[in-house]
mmCIF file of C-alpha atoms and ligand atoms in Angstrom:
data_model
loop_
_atom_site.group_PDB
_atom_site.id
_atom_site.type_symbol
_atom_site.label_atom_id
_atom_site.label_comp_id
_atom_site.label_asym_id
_atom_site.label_seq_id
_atom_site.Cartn_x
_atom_site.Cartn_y
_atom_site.Cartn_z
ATOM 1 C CA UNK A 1 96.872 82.580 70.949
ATOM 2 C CA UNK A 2 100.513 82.868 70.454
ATOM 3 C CA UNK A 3 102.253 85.652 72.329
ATOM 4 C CA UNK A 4 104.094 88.002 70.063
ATOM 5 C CA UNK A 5 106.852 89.776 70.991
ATOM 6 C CA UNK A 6 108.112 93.232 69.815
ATOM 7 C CA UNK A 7 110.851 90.890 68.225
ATOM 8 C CA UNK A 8 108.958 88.480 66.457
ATOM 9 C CA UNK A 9 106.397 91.322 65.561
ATOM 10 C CA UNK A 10 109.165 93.856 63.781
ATOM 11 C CA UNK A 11 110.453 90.443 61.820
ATOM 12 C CA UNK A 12 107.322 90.116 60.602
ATOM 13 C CA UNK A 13 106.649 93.578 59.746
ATOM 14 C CA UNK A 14 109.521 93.497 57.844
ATOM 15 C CA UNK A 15 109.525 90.642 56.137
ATOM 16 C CA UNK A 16 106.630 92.730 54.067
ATOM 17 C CA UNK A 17 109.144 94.853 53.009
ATOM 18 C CA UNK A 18 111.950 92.911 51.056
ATOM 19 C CA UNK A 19 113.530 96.140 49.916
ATOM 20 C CA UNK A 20 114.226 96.532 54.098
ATOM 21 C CA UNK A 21 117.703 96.390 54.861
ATOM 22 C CA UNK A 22 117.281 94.983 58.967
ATOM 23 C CA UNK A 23 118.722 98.768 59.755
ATOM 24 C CA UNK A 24 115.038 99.680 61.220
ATOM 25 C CA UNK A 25 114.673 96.475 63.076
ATOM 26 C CA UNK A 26 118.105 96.825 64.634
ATOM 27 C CA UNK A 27 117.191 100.845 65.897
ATOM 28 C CA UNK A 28 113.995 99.403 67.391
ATOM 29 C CA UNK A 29 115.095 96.313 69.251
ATOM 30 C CA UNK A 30 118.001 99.100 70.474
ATOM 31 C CA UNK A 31 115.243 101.544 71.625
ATOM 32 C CA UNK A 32 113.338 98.551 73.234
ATOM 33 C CA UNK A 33 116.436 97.379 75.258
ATOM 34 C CA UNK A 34 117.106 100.836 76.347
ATOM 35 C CA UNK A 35 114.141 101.167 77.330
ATOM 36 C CA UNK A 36 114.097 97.944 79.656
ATOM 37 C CA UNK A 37 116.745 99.249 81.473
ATOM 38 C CA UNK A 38 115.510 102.837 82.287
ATOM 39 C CA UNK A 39 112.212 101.232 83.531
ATOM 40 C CA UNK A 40 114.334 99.219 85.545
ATOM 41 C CA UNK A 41 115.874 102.194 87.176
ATOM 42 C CA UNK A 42 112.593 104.225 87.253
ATOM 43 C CA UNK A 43 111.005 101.418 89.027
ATOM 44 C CA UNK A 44 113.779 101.469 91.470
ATOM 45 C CA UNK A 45 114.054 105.008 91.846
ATOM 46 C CA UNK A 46 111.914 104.757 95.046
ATOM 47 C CA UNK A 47 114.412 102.141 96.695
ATOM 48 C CA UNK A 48 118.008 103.327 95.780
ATOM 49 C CA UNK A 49 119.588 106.596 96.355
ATOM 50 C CA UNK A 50 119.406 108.135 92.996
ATOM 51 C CA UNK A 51 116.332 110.741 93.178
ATOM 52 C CA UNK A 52 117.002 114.384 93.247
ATOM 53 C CA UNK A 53 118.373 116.525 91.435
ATOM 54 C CA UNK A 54 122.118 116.631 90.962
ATOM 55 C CA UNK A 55 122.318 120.835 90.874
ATOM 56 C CA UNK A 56 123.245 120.873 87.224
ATOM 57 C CA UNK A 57 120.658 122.474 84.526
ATOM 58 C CA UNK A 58 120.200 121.572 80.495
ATOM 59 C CA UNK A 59 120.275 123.257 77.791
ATOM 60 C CA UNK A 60 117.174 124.692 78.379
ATOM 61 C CA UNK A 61 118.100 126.211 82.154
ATOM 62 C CA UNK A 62 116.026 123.005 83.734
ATOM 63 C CA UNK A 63 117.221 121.003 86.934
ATOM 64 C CA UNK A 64 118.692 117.932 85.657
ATOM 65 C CA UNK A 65 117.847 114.752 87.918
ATOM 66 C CA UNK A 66 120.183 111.772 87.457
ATOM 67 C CA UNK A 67 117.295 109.644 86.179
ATOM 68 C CA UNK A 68 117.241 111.992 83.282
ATOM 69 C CA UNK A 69 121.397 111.452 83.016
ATOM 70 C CA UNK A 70 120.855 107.871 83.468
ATOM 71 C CA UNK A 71 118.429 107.334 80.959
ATOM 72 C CA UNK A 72 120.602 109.984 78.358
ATOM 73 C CA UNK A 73 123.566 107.606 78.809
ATOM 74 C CA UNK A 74 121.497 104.305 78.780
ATOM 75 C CA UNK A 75 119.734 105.330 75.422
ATOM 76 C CA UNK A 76 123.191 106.232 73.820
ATOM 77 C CA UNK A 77 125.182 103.606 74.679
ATOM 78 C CA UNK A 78 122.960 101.509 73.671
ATOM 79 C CA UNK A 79 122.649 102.853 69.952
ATOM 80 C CA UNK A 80 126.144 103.910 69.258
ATOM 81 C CA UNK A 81 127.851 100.820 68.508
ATOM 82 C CA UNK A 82 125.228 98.935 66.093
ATOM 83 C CA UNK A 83 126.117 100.950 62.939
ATOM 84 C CA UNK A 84 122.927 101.774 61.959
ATOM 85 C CA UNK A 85 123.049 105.369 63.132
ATOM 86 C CA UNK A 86 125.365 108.261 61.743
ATOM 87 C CA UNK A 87 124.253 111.071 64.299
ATOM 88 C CA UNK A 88 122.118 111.342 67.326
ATOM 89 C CA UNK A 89 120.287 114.300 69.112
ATOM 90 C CA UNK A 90 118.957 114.573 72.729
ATOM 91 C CA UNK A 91 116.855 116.606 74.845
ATOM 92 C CA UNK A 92 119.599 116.689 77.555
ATOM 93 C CA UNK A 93 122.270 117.488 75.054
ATOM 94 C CA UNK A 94 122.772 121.141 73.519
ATOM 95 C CA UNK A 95 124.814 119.902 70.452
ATOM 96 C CA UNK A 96 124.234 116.590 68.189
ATOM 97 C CA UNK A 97 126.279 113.881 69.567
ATOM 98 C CA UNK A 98 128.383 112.245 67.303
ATOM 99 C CA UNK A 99 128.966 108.685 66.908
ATOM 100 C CA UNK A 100 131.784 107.332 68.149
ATOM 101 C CA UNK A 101 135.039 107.285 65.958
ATOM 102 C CA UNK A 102 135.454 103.629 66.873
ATOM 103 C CA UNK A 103 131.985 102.490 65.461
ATOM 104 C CA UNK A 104 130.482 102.365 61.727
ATOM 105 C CA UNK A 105 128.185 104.998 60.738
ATOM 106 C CA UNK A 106 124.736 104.652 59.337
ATOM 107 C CA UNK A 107 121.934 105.695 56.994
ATOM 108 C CA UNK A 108 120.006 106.927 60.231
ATOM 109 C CA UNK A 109 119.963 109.259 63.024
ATOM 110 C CA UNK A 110 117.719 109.088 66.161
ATOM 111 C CA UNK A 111 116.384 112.259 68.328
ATOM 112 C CA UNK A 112 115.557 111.496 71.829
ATOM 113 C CA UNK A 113 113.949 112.824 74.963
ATOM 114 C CA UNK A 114 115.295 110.382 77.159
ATOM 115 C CA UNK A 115 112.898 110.932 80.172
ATOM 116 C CA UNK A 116 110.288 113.979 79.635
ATOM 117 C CA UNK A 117 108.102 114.949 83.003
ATOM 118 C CA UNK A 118 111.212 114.386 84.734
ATOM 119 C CA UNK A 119 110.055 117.437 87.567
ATOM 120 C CA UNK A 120 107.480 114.541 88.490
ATOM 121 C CA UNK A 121 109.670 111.645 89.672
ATOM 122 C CA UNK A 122 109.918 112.030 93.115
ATOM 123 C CA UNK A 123 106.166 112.482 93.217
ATOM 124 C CA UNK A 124 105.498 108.702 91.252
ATOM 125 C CA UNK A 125 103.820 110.122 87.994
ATOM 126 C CA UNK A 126 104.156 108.664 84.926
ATOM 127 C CA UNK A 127 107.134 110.041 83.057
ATOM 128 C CA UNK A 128 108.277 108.999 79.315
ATOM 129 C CA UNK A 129 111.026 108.769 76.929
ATOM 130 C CA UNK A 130 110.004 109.987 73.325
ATOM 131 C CA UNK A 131 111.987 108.775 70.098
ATOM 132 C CA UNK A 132 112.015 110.043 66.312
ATOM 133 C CA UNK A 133 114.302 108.223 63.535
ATOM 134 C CA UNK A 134 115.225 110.083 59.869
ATOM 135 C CA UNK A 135 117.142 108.508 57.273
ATOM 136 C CA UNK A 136 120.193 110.840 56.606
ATOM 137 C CA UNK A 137 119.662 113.462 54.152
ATOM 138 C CA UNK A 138 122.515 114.853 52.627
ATOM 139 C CA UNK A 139 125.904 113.023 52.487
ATOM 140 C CA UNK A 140 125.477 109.064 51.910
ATOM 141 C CA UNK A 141 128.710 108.394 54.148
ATOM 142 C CA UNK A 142 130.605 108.980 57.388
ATOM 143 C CA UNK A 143 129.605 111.104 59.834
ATOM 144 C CA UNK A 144 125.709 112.913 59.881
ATOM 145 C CA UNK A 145 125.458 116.611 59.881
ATOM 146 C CA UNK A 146 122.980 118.973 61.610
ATOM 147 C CA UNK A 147 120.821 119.128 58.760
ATOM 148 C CA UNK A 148 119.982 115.529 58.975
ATOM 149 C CA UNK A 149 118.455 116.605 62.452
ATOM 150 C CA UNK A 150 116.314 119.182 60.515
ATOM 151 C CA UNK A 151 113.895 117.620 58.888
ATOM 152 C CA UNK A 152 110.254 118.111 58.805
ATOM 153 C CA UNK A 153 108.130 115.431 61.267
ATOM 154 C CA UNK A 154 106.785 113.908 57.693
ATOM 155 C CA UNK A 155 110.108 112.604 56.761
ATOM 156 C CA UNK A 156 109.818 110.678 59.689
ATOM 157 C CA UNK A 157 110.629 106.662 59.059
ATOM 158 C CA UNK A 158 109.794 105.864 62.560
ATOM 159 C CA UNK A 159 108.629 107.126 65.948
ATOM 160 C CA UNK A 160 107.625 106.554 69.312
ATOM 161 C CA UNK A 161 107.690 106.327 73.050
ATOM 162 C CA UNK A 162 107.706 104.627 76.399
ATOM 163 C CA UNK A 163 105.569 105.129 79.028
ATOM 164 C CA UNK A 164 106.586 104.184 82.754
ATOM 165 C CA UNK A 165 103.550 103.960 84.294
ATOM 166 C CA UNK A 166 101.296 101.689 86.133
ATOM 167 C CA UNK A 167 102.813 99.119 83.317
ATOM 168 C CA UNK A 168 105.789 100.185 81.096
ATOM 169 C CA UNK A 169 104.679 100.519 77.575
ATOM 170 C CA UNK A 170 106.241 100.912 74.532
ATOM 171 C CA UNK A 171 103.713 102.336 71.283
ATOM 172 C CA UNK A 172 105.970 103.063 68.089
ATOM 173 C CA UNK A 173 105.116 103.346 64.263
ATOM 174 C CA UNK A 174 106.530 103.049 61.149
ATOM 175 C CA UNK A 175 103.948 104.473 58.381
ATOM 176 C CA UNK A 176 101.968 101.561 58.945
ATOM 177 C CA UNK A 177 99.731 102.139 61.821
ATOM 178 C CA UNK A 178 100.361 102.376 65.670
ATOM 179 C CA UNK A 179 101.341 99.383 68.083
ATOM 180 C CA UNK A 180 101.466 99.297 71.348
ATOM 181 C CA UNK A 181 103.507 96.445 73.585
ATOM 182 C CA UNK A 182 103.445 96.000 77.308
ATOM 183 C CA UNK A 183 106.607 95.161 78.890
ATOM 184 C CA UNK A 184 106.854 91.693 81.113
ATOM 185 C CA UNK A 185 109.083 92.291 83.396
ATOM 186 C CA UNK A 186 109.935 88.769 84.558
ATOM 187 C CA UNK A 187 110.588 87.663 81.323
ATOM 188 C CA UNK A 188 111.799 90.910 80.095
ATOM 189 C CA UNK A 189 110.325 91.316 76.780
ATOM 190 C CA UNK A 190 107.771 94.246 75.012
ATOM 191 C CA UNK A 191 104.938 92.009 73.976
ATOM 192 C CA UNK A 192 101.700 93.135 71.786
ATOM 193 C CA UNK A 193 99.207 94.375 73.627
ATOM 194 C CA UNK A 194 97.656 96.960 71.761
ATOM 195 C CA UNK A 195 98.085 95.664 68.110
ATOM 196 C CA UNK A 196 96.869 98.904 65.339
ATOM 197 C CA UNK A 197 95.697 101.480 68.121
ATOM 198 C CA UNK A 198 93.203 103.909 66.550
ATOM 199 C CA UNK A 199 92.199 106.896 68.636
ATOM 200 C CA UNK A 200 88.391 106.177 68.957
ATOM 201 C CA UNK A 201 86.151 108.950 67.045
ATOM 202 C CA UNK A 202 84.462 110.430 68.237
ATOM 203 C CA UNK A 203 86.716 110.076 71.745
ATOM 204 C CA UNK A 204 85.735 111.309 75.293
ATOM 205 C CA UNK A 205 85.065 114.389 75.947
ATOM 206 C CA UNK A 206 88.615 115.255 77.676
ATOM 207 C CA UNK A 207 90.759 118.527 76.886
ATOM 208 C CA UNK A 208 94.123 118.507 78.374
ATOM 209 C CA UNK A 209 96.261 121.870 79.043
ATOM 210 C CA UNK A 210 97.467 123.863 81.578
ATOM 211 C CA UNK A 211 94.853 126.196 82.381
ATOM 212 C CA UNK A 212 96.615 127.915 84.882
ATOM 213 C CA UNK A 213 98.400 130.287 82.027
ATOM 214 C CA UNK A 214 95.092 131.122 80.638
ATOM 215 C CA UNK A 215 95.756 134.754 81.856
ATOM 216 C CA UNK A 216 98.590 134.711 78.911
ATOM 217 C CA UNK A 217 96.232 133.255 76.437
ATOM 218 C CA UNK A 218 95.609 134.469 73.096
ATOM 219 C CA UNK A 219 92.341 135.485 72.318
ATOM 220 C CA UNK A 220 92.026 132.741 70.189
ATOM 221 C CA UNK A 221 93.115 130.281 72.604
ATOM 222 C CA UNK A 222 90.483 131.822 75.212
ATOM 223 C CA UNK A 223 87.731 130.770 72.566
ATOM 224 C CA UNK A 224 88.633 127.771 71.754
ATOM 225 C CA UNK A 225 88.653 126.532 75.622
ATOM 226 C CA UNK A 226 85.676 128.471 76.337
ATOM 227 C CA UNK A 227 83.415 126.620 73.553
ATOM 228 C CA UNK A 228 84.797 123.022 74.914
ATOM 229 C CA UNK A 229 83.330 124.049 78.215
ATOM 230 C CA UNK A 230 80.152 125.429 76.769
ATOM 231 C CA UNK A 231 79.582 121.908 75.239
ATOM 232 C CA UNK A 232 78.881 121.198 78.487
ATOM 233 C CA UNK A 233 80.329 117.540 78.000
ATOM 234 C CA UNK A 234 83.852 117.604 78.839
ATOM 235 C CA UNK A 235 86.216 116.793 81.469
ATOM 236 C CA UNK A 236 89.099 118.519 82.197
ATOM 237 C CA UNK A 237 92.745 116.273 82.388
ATOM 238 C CA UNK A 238 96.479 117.022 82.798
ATOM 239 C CA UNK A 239 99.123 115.501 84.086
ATOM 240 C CA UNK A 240 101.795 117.739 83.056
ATOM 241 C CA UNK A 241 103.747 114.974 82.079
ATOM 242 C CA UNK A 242 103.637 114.706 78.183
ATOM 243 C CA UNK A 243 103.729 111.341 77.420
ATOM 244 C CA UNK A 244 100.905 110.332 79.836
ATOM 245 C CA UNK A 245 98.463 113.334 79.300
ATOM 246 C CA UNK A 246 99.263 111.748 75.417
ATOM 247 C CA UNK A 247 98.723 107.889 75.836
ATOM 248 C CA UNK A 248 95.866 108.581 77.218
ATOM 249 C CA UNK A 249 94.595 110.819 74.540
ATOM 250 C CA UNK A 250 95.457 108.354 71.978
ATOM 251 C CA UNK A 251 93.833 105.565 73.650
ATOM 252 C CA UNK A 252 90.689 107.748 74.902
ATOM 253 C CA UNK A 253 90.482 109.705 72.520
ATOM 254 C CA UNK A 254 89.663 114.617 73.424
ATOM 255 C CA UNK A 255 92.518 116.946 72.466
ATOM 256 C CA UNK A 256 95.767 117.805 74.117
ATOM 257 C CA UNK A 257 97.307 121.372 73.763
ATOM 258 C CA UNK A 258 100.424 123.139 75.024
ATOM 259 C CA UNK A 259 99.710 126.312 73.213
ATOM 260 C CA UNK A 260 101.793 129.269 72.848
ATOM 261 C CA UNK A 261 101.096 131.931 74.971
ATOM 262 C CA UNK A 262 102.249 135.809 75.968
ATOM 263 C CA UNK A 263 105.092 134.377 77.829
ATOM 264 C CA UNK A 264 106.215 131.563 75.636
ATOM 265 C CA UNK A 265 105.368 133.056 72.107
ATOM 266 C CA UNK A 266 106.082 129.068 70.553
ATOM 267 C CA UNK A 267 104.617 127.238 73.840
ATOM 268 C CA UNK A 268 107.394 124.550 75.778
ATOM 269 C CA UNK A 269 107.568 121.504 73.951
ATOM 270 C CA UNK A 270 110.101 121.032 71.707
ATOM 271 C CA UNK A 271 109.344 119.991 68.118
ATOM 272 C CA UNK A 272 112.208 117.294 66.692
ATOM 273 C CA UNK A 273 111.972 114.642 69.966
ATOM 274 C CA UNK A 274 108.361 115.689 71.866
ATOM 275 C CA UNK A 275 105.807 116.717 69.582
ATOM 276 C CA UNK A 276 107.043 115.778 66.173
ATOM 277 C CA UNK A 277 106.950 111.726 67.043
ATOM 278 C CA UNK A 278 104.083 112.216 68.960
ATOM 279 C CA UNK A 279 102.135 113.561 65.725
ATOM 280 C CA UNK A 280 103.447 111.248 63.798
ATOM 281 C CA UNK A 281 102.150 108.364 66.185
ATOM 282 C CA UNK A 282 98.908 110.613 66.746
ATOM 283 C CA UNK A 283 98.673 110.934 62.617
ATOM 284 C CA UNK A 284 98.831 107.077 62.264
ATOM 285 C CA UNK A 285 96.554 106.359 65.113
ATOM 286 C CA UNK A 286 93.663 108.297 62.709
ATOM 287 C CA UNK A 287 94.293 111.477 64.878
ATOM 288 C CA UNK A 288 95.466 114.905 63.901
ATOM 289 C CA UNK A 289 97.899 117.115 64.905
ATOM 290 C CA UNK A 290 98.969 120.677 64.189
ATOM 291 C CA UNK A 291 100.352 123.999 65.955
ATOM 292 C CA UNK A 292 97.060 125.353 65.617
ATOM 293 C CA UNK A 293 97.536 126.856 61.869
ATOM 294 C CA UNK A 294 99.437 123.744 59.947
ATOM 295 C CA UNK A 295 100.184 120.181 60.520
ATOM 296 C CA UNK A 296 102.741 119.674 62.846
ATOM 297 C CA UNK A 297 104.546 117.578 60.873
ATOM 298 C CA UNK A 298 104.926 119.863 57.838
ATOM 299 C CA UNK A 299 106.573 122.542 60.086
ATOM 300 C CA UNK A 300 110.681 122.209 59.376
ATOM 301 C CA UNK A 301 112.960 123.304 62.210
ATOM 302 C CA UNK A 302 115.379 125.355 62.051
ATOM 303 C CA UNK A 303 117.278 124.711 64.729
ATOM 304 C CA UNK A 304 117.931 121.520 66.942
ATOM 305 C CA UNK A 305 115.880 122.751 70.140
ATOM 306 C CA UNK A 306 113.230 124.668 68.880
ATOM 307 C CA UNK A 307 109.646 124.907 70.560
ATOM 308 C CA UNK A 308 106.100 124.565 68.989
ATOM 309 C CA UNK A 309 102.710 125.548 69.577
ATOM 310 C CA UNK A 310 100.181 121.728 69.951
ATOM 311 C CA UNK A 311 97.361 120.497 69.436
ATOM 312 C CA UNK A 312 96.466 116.888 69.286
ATOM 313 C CA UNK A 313 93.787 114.540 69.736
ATOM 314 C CA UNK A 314 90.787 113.614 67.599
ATOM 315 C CA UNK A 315 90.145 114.839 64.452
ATOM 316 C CA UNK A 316 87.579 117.442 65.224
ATOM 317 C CA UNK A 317 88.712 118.912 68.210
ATOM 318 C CA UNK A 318 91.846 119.597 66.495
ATOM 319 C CA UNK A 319 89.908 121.290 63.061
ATOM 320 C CA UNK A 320 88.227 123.296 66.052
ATOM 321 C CA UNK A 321 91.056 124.206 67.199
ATOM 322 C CA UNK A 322 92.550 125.340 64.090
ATOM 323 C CA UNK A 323 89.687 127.298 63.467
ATOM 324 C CA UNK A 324 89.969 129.642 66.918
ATOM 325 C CA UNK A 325 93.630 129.926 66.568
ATOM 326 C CA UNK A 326 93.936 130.813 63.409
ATOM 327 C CA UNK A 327 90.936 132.351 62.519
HETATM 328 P P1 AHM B 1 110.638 118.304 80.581
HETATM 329 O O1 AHM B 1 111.094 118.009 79.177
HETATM 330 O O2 AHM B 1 111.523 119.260 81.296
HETATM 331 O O3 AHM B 1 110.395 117.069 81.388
HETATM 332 O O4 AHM B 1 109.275 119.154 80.484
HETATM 333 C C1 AHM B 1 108.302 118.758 79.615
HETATM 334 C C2 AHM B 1 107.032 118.582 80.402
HETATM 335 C C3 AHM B 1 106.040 117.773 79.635
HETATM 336 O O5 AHM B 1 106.123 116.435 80.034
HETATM 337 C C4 AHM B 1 104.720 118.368 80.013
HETATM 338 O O6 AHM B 1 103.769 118.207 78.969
HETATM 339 C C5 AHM B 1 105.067 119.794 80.244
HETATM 340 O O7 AHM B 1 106.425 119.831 80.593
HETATM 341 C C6 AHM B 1 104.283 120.411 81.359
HETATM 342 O O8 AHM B 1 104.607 121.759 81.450
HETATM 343 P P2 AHM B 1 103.799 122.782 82.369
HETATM 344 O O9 AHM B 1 104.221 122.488 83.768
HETATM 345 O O10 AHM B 1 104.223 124.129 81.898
HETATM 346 O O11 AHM B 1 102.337 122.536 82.160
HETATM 347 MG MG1 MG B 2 111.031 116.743 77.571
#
């Protein structure tokens, strides 16, 4: 069998598409490299002096460890030059960052986390970077605006992530199903391992939260854990490192949540680079995904940071779901 790499595999995608202008396949093969060097440096982390945290905080008030700078910098310099993008927007970044003078601007612009669960490097977890792209929305030239960060999750063209894990893995869509590549590190290429990943149905029996807020619960909430445990039939999992506790939900199959809760009235994750991608992937994969009332992916931001409410997984455990939270 002939090995395909993420290369040959996006040429071919495309090649489906004669409308495609090589843009897409440009962003990806961008996101790819990036992403061979930060698992580089997360692989290393344990041998070179660069863990701990550098006594700075984000936007959000979190310690800020230099993988997480590392991988920011990696992830931008690696996009900002190819002139496919007009506007980018990161986790680590309060503002969107601009592209620079110097370089031609795009129809695109890529959100980023560019290392979520980073609280669980020096421990050796599995930590992630998380990707969304939009096509630009309002003006057709020069530089993107803020509202070209705002769209809904189903305006989504493509989305993804990479896992650093036991393996380094890179699973990204398109519209057109979910595929998963595994990253060869002495040859340093992605190639296809997991070619159209479908979350089985009906998956194992796993929830996934953090059960240790269920004191600030809503009612609903309560419920809805309380009748997964009545089942009888499922196992309790989390990480607390998003892009693990969802790789394996997609490939496993049970339902992940970070629900809101009395102290975090739209939960933690944030909805244009973590959970918006993650639907989208979760959506293509024959999953479902929603904030507990509406698809995630219909919700539209209204500002670059903003939180939601998740629940993802298998089809029925998320309709269950729905039905405690909202009902
Ligand atoms: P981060 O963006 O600061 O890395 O935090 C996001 C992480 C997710 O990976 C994970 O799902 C969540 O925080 C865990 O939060 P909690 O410790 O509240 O369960
Ligand atoms: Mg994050």
């Amino acid at each position: 069998m002939a090995v395909v790499t993420l290369h040959r595999f996006i040429i071919e995608e495309e090649r489906r598409h004669p409308e495609a202008t090589g843009d897409f396949t440009s962003i990806l093969y961008d996101v790819a490299f990036a992403a061979t060097l930060i698992s580089r440096a997360v692989n290393k982390a344990g041998l070179i002096d660069i863990l701990g945290a550098t006594g700075e905080e984000n936007v959000h008030g979190e310690r800020v460890q230099k993988l997480d700078e590392y991988a920011n910098k990696v992830i931008f310099d690696s996009l900002d030059h190819g002139g496919h993008l007009c506007l980018m927007a990161s986790e680590e970044s309060e503002q969107p960052i601009p592209i620079p003078e110097q370089f031609p601007k795009g129809d695109y612009v890529l959100l980023y986390d560019p290392l979520d669960g980073s609280s669980n490097i020096d421990a050796n977890v599995s930590i992630g970077t998380i990707f969304s792209v939009h096509r630009r929305r309002d003006q057709q030239t020069g530089d993107g605006a803020l509202s070209d960060l705002l769209q809904p999750g189903v305006d989504q063209v493509a989305a993804g992530y990479v896992l650093y894990g036991s393996s380094t893995m890179l699973v990204y869509t398109t519209g057109a199903g979910v595929h998963g590549f595994t990253l060869d590190n002495s040859i340093g290429a992605f190639l296809l391992s997991h070619p159209r990943i479908e979350i089985p149905d009906p998956g194992k029996r796993i929830y996934s939260v953090n059960e240790a807020y269920s004191e600030r619960w809503s009612d609903g909430q309560k419920a809805l854990v309380d009748r997964l445990k009545k089942e009888g039939k499922f196992s309790l999992r989390y990480i607390g490192s998003l892009v693990a506790d969802f790789h394996r939900t997609l490939l496993y199959g049970g339902l992940f949540m970070y629900p809101a809760d009395a102290e975090s009235p739209k939960g933690k994750l944030r909805l244009q680079y973590e959970v918006s991608p993650l639907s989208m992937v979760c959506e293509q994969a024959g999953g479902a995904a929603t904030d507990g009332r509406k698809p995630i992916l219909d919700v539209v931001p209204s500002e670059l940071h903003e939180r939601v409410p998740c629940y993802m997984g298998n089809k029925e455990y998320v309709e269950l779901a729905n039905e405690c939270i909202s009902g």
